[in-house]
mmCIF file with all atom_site columns, C-alpha atoms in Angstrom:
data_model
loop_
_atom_site.group_PDB
_atom_site.id
_atom_site.type_symbol
_atom_site.label_atom_id
_atom_site.label_alt_id
_atom_site.label_comp_id
_atom_site.label_asym_id
_atom_site.label_entity_id
_atom_site.label_seq_id
_atom_site.pdbx_PDB_ins_code
_atom_site.Cartn_x
_atom_site.Cartn_y
_atom_site.Cartn_z
_atom_site.occupancy
_atom_site.B_iso_or_equiv
_atom_site.pdbx_formal_charge
_atom_site.auth_seq_id
_atom_site.auth_comp_id
_atom_site.auth_asym_id
_atom_site.auth_atom_id
_atom_site.pdbx_PDB_model_num
ATOM 1   C CA . MET A 1 1   ? 24.238  -55.142 74.703  1.00 0.00 ? 73  MET A CA 1
ATOM 2   C CA . VAL A 1 2   ? 23.034  -54.837 71.153  1.00 0.00 ? 74  VAL A CA 1
ATOM 3   C CA . LYS A 1 3   ? 25.501  -53.689 68.608  1.00 0.00 ? 75  LYS A CA 1
ATOM 4   C CA . LYS A 1 4   ? 24.459  -50.647 66.396  1.00 0.00 ? 76  LYS A CA 1
ATOM 5   C CA . VAL A 1 5   ? 24.202  -51.214 62.681  1.00 0.00 ? 77  VAL A CA 1
ATOM 6   C CA . VAL A 1 6   ? 25.747  -48.454 60.336  1.00 0.00 ? 78  VAL A CA 1
ATOM 7   C CA . THR A 1 7   ? 24.598  -48.022 56.987  1.00 0.00 ? 79  THR A CA 1
ATOM 8   C CA . LYS A 1 8   ? 27.043  -46.467 54.384  1.00 0.00 ? 80  LYS A CA 1
ATOM 9   C CA . THR A 1 9   ? 25.903  -45.593 50.835  1.00 0.00 ? 81  THR A CA 1
ATOM 10  C CA . VAL A 1 10  ? 28.529  -44.958 48.133  1.00 0.00 ? 82  VAL A CA 1
ATOM 11  C CA . THR A 1 11  ? 27.607  -43.642 44.676  1.00 0.00 ? 83  THR A CA 1
ATOM 12  C CA . GLU A 1 12  ? 29.794  -43.635 41.778  1.00 0.00 ? 84  GLU A CA 1
ATOM 13  C CA . THR A 1 13  ? 29.348  -42.373 38.111  1.00 0.00 ? 85  THR A CA 1
ATOM 14  C CA . THR A 1 14  ? 30.465  -43.827 35.157  1.00 0.00 ? 86  THR A CA 1
ATOM 15  C CA . HIS A 1 15  ? 30.663  -42.853 31.460  1.00 0.00 ? 87  HIS A CA 1
ATOM 16  C CA . ASP A 1 16  ? 31.879  -45.692 29.646  1.00 0.00 ? 88  ASP A CA 1
ATOM 17  C CA . ASN A 1 17  ? 28.548  -46.999 28.428  1.00 0.00 ? 89  ASN A CA 1
ATOM 18  C CA . PRO A 1 18  ? 25.589  -44.417 27.721  1.00 0.00 ? 90  PRO A CA 1
ATOM 19  C CA . SER A 1 19  ? 23.013  -46.880 27.524  1.00 0.00 ? 91  SER A CA 1
ATOM 20  C CA . ASN A 1 20  ? 23.623  -48.651 30.957  1.00 0.00 ? 92  ASN A CA 1
ATOM 21  C CA . ASN A 1 21  ? 22.536  -46.850 34.266  1.00 0.00 ? 93  ASN A CA 1
ATOM 22  C CA . PRO A 1 22  ? 25.230  -43.995 34.628  1.00 0.00 ? 94  PRO A CA 1
ATOM 23  C CA . SER A 1 23  ? 25.249  -44.417 38.297  1.00 0.00 ? 95  SER A CA 1
ATOM 24  C CA . LYS A 1 24  ? 25.656  -47.576 40.621  1.00 0.00 ? 96  LYS A CA 1
ATOM 25  C CA . LYS A 1 25  ? 24.953  -47.585 44.197  1.00 0.00 ? 97  LYS A CA 1
ATOM 26  C CA . LYS A 1 26  ? 26.958  -49.766 46.704  1.00 0.00 ? 98  LYS A CA 1
ATOM 27  C CA . VAL A 1 27  ? 25.312  -50.567 50.257  1.00 0.00 ? 99  VAL A CA 1
ATOM 28  C CA . ILE A 1 28  ? 27.871  -51.576 52.591  1.00 0.00 ? 100 ILE A CA 1
ATOM 29  C CA . LYS A 1 29  ? 26.689  -52.267 56.240  1.00 0.00 ? 101 LYS A CA 1
ATOM 30  C CA . LYS A 1 30  ? 29.429  -52.280 59.160  1.00 0.00 ? 102 LYS A CA 1
ATOM 31  C CA . LYS A 1 31  ? 28.332  -53.510 62.836  1.00 0.00 ? 103 LYS A CA 1
ATOM 32  C CA . THR A 1 32  ? 30.080  -51.272 65.429  1.00 0.00 ? 104 THR A CA 1
ATOM 33  C CA . PRO A 1 33  ? 29.482  -51.835 68.744  1.00 0.00 ? 105 PRO A CA 1
ATOM 34  C CA . SER A 1 34  ? 27.798  -48.969 71.169  1.00 0.00 ? 106 SER A CA 1
ATOM 35  C CA . SER A 1 35  ? 29.554  -47.878 73.780  1.00 0.00 ? 107 SER A CA 1
ATOM 36  C CA . LYS A 1 36  ? 28.891  -49.318 77.240  1.00 0.00 ? 108 LYS A CA 1
ATOM 37  C CA . PRO A 1 37  ? 28.025  -47.283 80.172  1.00 0.00 ? 109 PRO A CA 1
ATOM 38  C CA . LYS A 1 38  ? 30.595  -46.951 82.760  1.00 0.00 ? 110 LYS A CA 1
ATOM 39  C CA . GLN A 1 39  ? 29.806  -49.513 86.018  1.00 0.00 ? 111 GLN A CA 1
ATOM 40  C CA . MET A 1 40  ? 29.588  -47.319 88.991  1.00 0.00 ? 112 MET A CA 1
ATOM 41  C CA . THR A 1 41  ? 31.447  -48.905 92.219  1.00 0.00 ? 113 THR A CA 1
ATOM 42  C CA . ALA A 1 42  ? 29.691  -49.762 95.391  1.00 0.00 ? 114 ALA A CA 1
ATOM 43  C CA . ARG A 1 43  ? 31.480  -46.703 97.085  1.00 0.00 ? 115 ARG A CA 1
ATOM 44  C CA . GLU A 1 44  ? 30.316  -44.350 94.382  1.00 0.00 ? 116 GLU A CA 1
ATOM 45  C CA . ARG A 1 45  ? 26.648  -45.668 94.637  1.00 0.00 ? 117 ARG A CA 1
ATOM 46  C CA . GLU A 1 46  ? 26.541  -45.103 98.270  1.00 0.00 ? 118 GLU A CA 1
ATOM 47  C CA . GLN A 1 47  ? 28.282  -41.428 97.944  1.00 0.00 ? 119 GLN A CA 1
ATOM 48  C CA . LEU A 1 48  ? 25.813  -40.706 95.373  1.00 0.00 ? 120 LEU A CA 1
ATOM 49  C CA . LEU A 1 49  ? 22.548  -41.860 97.529  1.00 0.00 ? 121 LEU A CA 1
ATOM 50  C CA . ILE A 1 50  ? 24.109  -39.984 100.483 1.00 0.00 ? 122 ILE A CA 1
ATOM 51  C CA . GLU A 1 51  ? 24.121  -36.901 98.552  1.00 0.00 ? 123 GLU A CA 1
ATOM 52  C CA . ASN A 1 52  ? 20.476  -37.589 97.330  1.00 0.00 ? 124 ASN A CA 1
ATOM 53  C CA . PHE A 1 53  ? 19.074  -38.165 100.930 1.00 0.00 ? 125 PHE A CA 1
ATOM 54  C CA . VAL A 1 54  ? 20.965  -34.943 102.253 1.00 0.00 ? 126 VAL A CA 1
ATOM 55  C CA . GLY A 1 55  ? 19.249  -32.970 99.255  1.00 0.00 ? 127 GLY A CA 1
ATOM 56  C CA . LEU A 1 56  ? 16.021  -34.468 100.009 1.00 0.00 ? 128 LEU A CA 1
ATOM 57  C CA . GLN A 1 57  ? 16.019  -33.650 103.802 1.00 0.00 ? 129 GLN A CA 1
ATOM 58  C CA . HIS A 1 58  ? 17.186  -29.951 102.940 1.00 0.00 ? 130 HIS A CA 1
ATOM 59  C CA . ALA A 1 59  ? 14.254  -29.712 100.459 1.00 0.00 ? 131 ALA A CA 1
ATOM 60  C CA . MET A 1 60  ? 11.876  -31.384 103.432 1.00 0.00 ? 132 MET A CA 1
ATOM 61  C CA . THR A 1 61  ? 12.959  -29.099 106.067 1.00 0.00 ? 133 THR A CA 1
ATOM 62  C CA . ASN A 1 62  ? 12.249  -25.983 103.841 1.00 0.00 ? 134 ASN A CA 1
ATOM 63  C CA . LEU A 1 63  ? 8.936   -27.490 103.019 1.00 0.00 ? 135 LEU A CA 1
ATOM 64  C CA . SER A 1 64  ? 8.070   -27.612 106.573 1.00 0.00 ? 136 SER A CA 1
ATOM 65  C CA . MET A 1 65  ? 9.105   -24.410 107.418 1.00 0.00 ? 137 MET A CA 1
ATOM 66  C CA . LYS A 1 66  ? 7.134   -22.715 104.451 1.00 0.00 ? 138 LYS A CA 1
ATOM 67  C CA . PHE A 1 67  ? 3.864   -25.039 105.828 1.00 0.00 ? 139 PHE A CA 1
ATOM 68  C CA . GLY A 1 68  ? 4.509   -23.278 109.247 1.00 0.00 ? 140 GLY A CA 1
ATOM 69  C CA . ASN A 1 69  ? 4.517   -19.999 108.048 1.00 0.00 ? 141 ASN A CA 1
ATOM 70  C CA . LEU A 1 70  ? 1.300   -20.524 105.960 1.00 0.00 ? 142 LEU A CA 1
ATOM 71  C CA . SER A 1 71  ? -0.509  -21.886 108.601 1.00 0.00 ? 143 SER A CA 1
ATOM 72  C CA . GLN A 1 72  ? 0.383   -18.949 110.550 1.00 0.00 ? 144 GLN A CA 1
ATOM 73  C CA . ASN A 1 73  ? -0.840  -16.591 107.953 1.00 0.00 ? 145 ASN A CA 1
ATOM 74  C CA . ILE A 1 74  ? -3.975  -18.286 107.714 1.00 0.00 ? 146 ILE A CA 1
ATOM 75  C CA . GLN A 1 75  ? -4.958  -18.140 111.457 1.00 0.00 ? 147 GLN A CA 1
ATOM 76  C CA . THR A 1 76  ? -4.122  -14.322 111.409 1.00 0.00 ? 148 THR A CA 1
ATOM 77  C CA . LEU A 1 77  ? -6.321  -13.934 108.359 1.00 0.00 ? 149 LEU A CA 1
ATOM 78  C CA . LEU A 1 78  ? -9.014  -16.030 110.212 1.00 0.00 ? 150 LEU A CA 1
ATOM 79  C CA . GLN A 1 79  ? -8.733  -13.828 113.421 1.00 0.00 ? 151 GLN A CA 1
ATOM 80  C CA . VAL A 1 80  ? -9.053  -10.683 111.157 1.00 0.00 ? 152 VAL A CA 1
ATOM 81  C CA . PHE A 1 81  ? -12.514 -12.365 109.663 1.00 0.00 ? 153 PHE A CA 1
ATOM 82  C CA . GLU A 1 82  ? -13.623 -13.374 112.998 1.00 0.00 ? 154 GLU A CA 1
ATOM 83  C CA . GLU A 1 83  ? -13.271 -9.659  114.351 1.00 0.00 ? 155 GLU A CA 1
ATOM 84  C CA . ALA A 1 84  ? -14.752 -8.258  110.943 1.00 0.00 ? 156 ALA A CA 1
ATOM 85  C CA . ALA A 1 85  ? -18.032 -10.632 111.731 1.00 0.00 ? 157 ALA A CA 1
ATOM 86  C CA . LYS A 1 86  ? -18.256 -9.733  115.650 1.00 0.00 ? 158 LYS A CA 1
ATOM 87  C CA . ASN A 1 87  ? -18.244 -5.999  114.366 1.00 0.00 ? 159 ASN A CA 1
ATOM 88  C CA . PHE A 1 88  ? -20.707 -6.310  111.658 1.00 0.00 ? 160 PHE A CA 1
ATOM 89  C CA . MET A 1 89  ? -23.152 -8.233  114.000 1.00 0.00 ? 161 MET A CA 1
ATOM 90  C CA . GLN A 1 90  ? -22.702 -5.324  116.502 1.00 0.00 ? 162 GLN A CA 1
ATOM 91  C CA . GLY A 1 91  ? -23.709 -2.824  113.999 1.00 0.00 ? 163 GLY A CA 1
ATOM 92  C CA . PRO A 1 92  ? -22.552 0.398   112.984 1.00 0.00 ? 164 PRO A CA 1
ATOM 93  C CA . THR A 1 93  ? -22.022 3.017   115.572 1.00 0.00 ? 165 THR A CA 1
ATOM 94  C CA . GLN A 1 94  ? -24.082 6.085   115.875 1.00 0.00 ? 166 GLN A CA 1
ATOM 95  C CA . LYS A 1 95  ? -20.974 8.129   115.269 1.00 0.00 ? 167 LYS A CA 1
ATOM 96  C CA . ASP A 1 96  ? -20.300 6.737   112.228 1.00 0.00 ? 168 ASP A CA 1
ATOM 97  C CA . ASN A 1 97  ? -23.691 7.275   111.075 1.00 0.00 ? 169 ASN A CA 1
ATOM 98  C CA . GLU A 1 98  ? -23.757 10.810  112.304 1.00 0.00 ? 170 GLU A CA 1
ATOM 99  C CA . GLY A 1 99  ? -20.497 11.809  110.432 1.00 0.00 ? 171 GLY A CA 1
ATOM 100 C CA . MET A 1 100 ? -21.571 10.296  107.253 1.00 0.00 ? 172 MET A CA 1
ATOM 101 C CA . LEU A 1 101 ? -24.973 11.835  107.348 1.00 0.00 ? 173 LEU A CA 1
ATOM 102 C CA . LYS A 1 102 ? -23.339 15.488  107.965 1.00 0.00 ? 174 LYS A CA 1
ATOM 103 C CA . LYS A 1 103 ? -21.157 14.900  104.813 1.00 0.00 ? 175 LYS A CA 1
ATOM 104 C CA . ILE A 1 104 ? -24.158 13.915  102.812 1.00 0.00 ? 176 ILE A CA 1
ATOM 105 C CA . ASP A 1 105 ? -26.016 17.066  104.172 1.00 0.00 ? 177 ASP A CA 1
ATOM 106 C CA . SER A 1 106 ? -23.441 19.434  102.932 1.00 0.00 ? 178 SER A CA 1
ATOM 107 C CA . LEU A 1 107 ? -23.111 17.761  99.902  1.00 0.00 ? 179 LEU A CA 1
ATOM 108 C CA . LEU A 1 108 ? -26.880 18.020  99.313  1.00 0.00 ? 180 LEU A CA 1
ATOM 109 C CA . ASP A 1 109 ? -26.671 21.596  100.314 1.00 0.00 ? 181 ASP A CA 1
ATOM 110 C CA . GLN A 1 110 ? -23.830 22.472  97.845  1.00 0.00 ? 182 GLN A CA 1
ATOM 111 C CA . ASN A 1 111 ? -25.760 20.636  95.024  1.00 0.00 ? 183 ASN A CA 1
ATOM 112 C CA . LYS A 1 112 ? -28.982 22.865  95.715  1.00 0.00 ? 184 LYS A CA 1
ATOM 113 C CA . THR A 1 113 ? -26.839 26.038  95.502  1.00 0.00 ? 185 THR A CA 1
ATOM 114 C CA . ILE A 1 114 ? -25.210 24.940  92.289  1.00 0.00 ? 186 ILE A CA 1
ATOM 115 C CA . ALA A 1 115 ? -28.505 23.881  90.573  1.00 0.00 ? 187 ALA A CA 1
ATOM 116 C CA . LYS A 1 116 ? -30.127 27.154  91.784  1.00 0.00 ? 188 LYS A CA 1
ATOM 117 C CA . GLY A 1 117 ? -27.197 29.183  90.201  1.00 0.00 ? 189 GLY A CA 1
ATOM 118 C CA . LEU A 1 118 ? -27.415 27.118  87.211  1.00 0.00 ? 190 LEU A CA 1
ATOM 119 C CA . VAL A 1 119 ? -31.207 28.004  86.992  1.00 0.00 ? 191 VAL A CA 1
ATOM 120 C CA . LEU A 1 120 ? -30.766 31.737  87.477  1.00 0.00 ? 192 LEU A CA 1
ATOM 121 C CA . MET A 1 121 ? -28.278 31.670  84.625  1.00 0.00 ? 193 MET A CA 1
ATOM 122 C CA . GLU A 1 122 ? -30.477 29.934  82.238  1.00 0.00 ? 194 GLU A CA 1
ATOM 123 C CA . GLU A 1 123 ? -33.405 32.331  82.983  1.00 0.00 ? 195 GLU A CA 1
ATOM 124 C CA . ASN A 1 124 ? -30.952 34.953  82.399  1.00 0.00 ? 196 ASN A CA 1
ATOM 125 C CA . LEU A 1 125 ? -29.968 33.998  79.080  1.00 0.00 ? 197 LEU A CA 1
ATOM 126 C CA . ARG A 1 126 ? -33.447 32.726  78.081  1.00 0.00 ? 198 ARG A CA 1
ATOM 127 C CA . ASN A 1 127 ? -34.688 36.617  78.795  1.00 0.00 ? 199 ASN A CA 1
ATOM 128 C CA . LYS A 1 128 ? -31.787 38.530  77.606  1.00 0.00 ? 200 LYS A CA 1
ATOM 129 C CA . PRO A 1 129 ? -32.252 39.631  74.324  1.00 0.00 ? 201 PRO A CA 1
ATOM 130 C CA . HIS A 1 130 ? -29.946 38.414  71.486  1.00 0.00 ? 202 HIS A CA 1
ATOM 131 C CA . ALA A 1 131 ? -28.498 41.713  70.121  1.00 0.00 ? 203 ALA A CA 1
ATOM 132 C CA . GLU A 1 132 ? -27.199 42.259  73.609  1.00 0.00 ? 204 GLU A CA 1
ATOM 133 C CA . GLU A 1 133 ? -25.370 39.000  73.619  1.00 0.00 ? 205 GLU A CA 1
ATOM 134 C CA . PRO A 1 134 ? -21.485 38.979  72.710  1.00 0.00 ? 206 PRO A CA 1
ATOM 135 C CA . ARG A 1 135 ? -20.645 36.754  69.412  1.00 0.00 ? 207 ARG A CA 1
ATOM 136 C CA . HIS A 1 136 ? -18.718 33.865  71.279  1.00 0.00 ? 208 HIS A CA 1
ATOM 137 C CA . GLU A 1 137 ? -21.853 33.246  73.514  1.00 0.00 ? 209 GLU A CA 1
ATOM 138 C CA . GLN A 1 138 ? -24.282 33.092  70.358  1.00 0.00 ? 210 GLN A CA 1
ATOM 139 C CA . ALA A 1 139 ? -21.934 30.533  68.760  1.00 0.00 ? 211 ALA A CA 1
ATOM 140 C CA . HIS A 1 140 ? -21.692 28.658  71.971  1.00 0.00 ? 212 HIS A CA 1
ATOM 141 C CA . PHE A 1 141 ? -25.394 28.132  72.711  1.00 0.00 ? 213 PHE A CA 1
ATOM 142 C CA . HIS A 1 142 ? -26.912 28.074  69.288  1.00 0.00 ? 214 HIS A CA 1
ATOM 143 C CA . GLN A 1 143 ? -26.255 25.898  66.336  1.00 0.00 ? 215 GLN A CA 1
ATOM 144 C CA . VAL A 1 144 ? -27.511 28.724  63.535  1.00 0.00 ? 216 VAL A CA 1
ATOM 145 C CA . PRO A 1 145 ? -25.387 31.175  61.848  1.00 0.00 ? 217 PRO A CA 1
ATOM 146 C CA . PRO A 1 146 ? -25.359 34.746  63.430  1.00 0.00 ? 218 PRO A CA 1
ATOM 147 C CA . GLN A 1 147 ? -27.465 36.016  60.738  1.00 0.00 ? 219 GLN A CA 1
ATOM 148 C CA . THR A 1 148 ? -30.417 33.852  60.878  1.00 0.00 ? 220 THR A CA 1
ATOM 149 C CA . SER A 1 149 ? -30.498 34.091  64.868  1.00 0.00 ? 221 SER A CA 1
ATOM 150 C CA . ARG A 1 150 ? -30.642 38.322  64.559  1.00 0.00 ? 222 ARG A CA 1
ATOM 151 C CA . ASN A 1 151 ? -33.686 38.147  62.043  1.00 0.00 ? 223 ASN A CA 1
ATOM 152 C CA . SER A 1 152 ? -35.229 35.281  63.848  1.00 0.00 ? 224 SER A CA 1
ATOM 153 C CA . PHE A 1 153 ? -35.925 37.452  66.791  1.00 0.00 ? 225 PHE A CA 1
ATOM 154 C CA . SER A 1 154 ? -37.477 40.447  64.924  1.00 0.00 ? 226 SER A CA 1
ATOM 155 C CA . PRO A 1 155 ? -41.602 40.781  65.089  1.00 0.00 ? 227 PRO A CA 1
ATOM 156 C CA . GLU A 1 156 ? -41.719 40.491  61.257  1.00 0.00 ? 228 GLU A CA 1
ATOM 157 C CA . ASN A 1 157 ? -40.134 36.799  61.198  1.00 0.00 ? 229 ASN A CA 1
ATOM 158 C CA . THR A 1 158 ? -42.464 34.727  63.408  1.00 0.00 ? 230 THR A CA 1
ATOM 159 C CA . SER A 1 159 ? -42.677 31.845  60.946  1.00 0.00 ? 231 SER A CA 1
ATOM 160 C CA . GLU A 1 160 ? -39.116 31.546  61.264  1.00 0.00 ? 232 GLU A CA 1
ATOM 161 C CA . ASP A 1 161 ? -39.161 32.046  64.795  1.00 0.00 ? 233 ASP A CA 1
ATOM 162 C CA . SER A 1 162 ? -40.398 28.409  65.597  1.00 0.00 ? 234 SER A CA 1
ATOM 163 C CA . THR A 1 163 ? -37.760 27.119  63.346  1.00 0.00 ? 235 THR A CA 1
ATOM 164 C CA . THR A 1 164 ? -34.820 28.700  65.069  1.00 0.00 ? 236 THR A CA 1
ATOM 165 C CA . GLU A 1 165 ? -36.174 27.365  68.388  1.00 0.00 ? 237 GLU A CA 1
ATOM 166 C CA . GLN A 1 166 ? -36.183 23.990  67.210  1.00 0.00 ? 238 GLN A CA 1
ATOM 167 C CA . THR A 1 167 ? -32.714 24.271  65.758  1.00 0.00 ? 239 THR A CA 1
ATOM 168 C CA . ARG A 1 168 ? -31.550 25.706  69.395  1.00 0.00 ? 240 ARG A CA 1
ATOM 169 C CA . ILE A 1 169 ? -29.917 23.410  71.500  1.00 0.00 ? 241 ILE A CA 1
ATOM 170 C CA . LYS A 1 170 ? -31.986 23.361  74.708  1.00 0.00 ? 242 LYS A CA 1
ATOM 171 C CA . PRO A 1 171 ? -30.561 22.585  77.980  1.00 0.00 ? 243 PRO A CA 1
ATOM 172 C CA . LYS A 1 172 ? -31.440 19.497  79.868  1.00 0.00 ? 244 LYS A CA 1
ATOM 173 C CA . PRO A 1 173 ? -33.648 19.864  83.033  1.00 0.00 ? 245 PRO A CA 1
ATOM 174 C CA . LEU A 1 174 ? -31.709 19.165  86.508  1.00 0.00 ? 246 LEU A CA 1
ATOM 175 C CA . PRO A 1 175 ? -32.724 15.950  88.297  1.00 0.00 ? 247 PRO A CA 1
ATOM 176 C CA . ARG A 1 176 ? -34.909 16.675  91.067  1.00 0.00 ? 248 ARG A CA 1
ATOM 177 C CA . ILE A 1 177 ? -33.809 15.326  94.741  1.00 0.00 ? 249 ILE A CA 1
#
């Protein structure tokens, strides 16, 4: 075993002679032996090895059980994929297609009905004179102040009519199906 070396530094201050260095340093080295690890007896080693071996066997048993569960899960997943592939190769059934087509047709009819209603509402709003419209609808559909919008539709102000049409928000046309 190697002995441990300990270094101790002591500093003393002396005021006797101001021209000399006021502090002195002394270095003292002490050698102390390090503590030895306790030697294990043969019986203790055997007991420790037995405990480690039992723990290792326990861990290996758990690991093998988990691998067994994993292989069963993978096998089940593989069966699901095989069944899905068989169903995919057979093609979709006629009942599935008919049900989906009926739903799409009903959605298409609903969309057409809504589109017709929106077109009728738009035509009604365009043909309706502004004097009959309530104020809250004017503010909703037009970006111009109410005074300008009333004057712009009079027959005398045809030059202002084109500028008012440009400032109006125009609805986007509905998509054609």
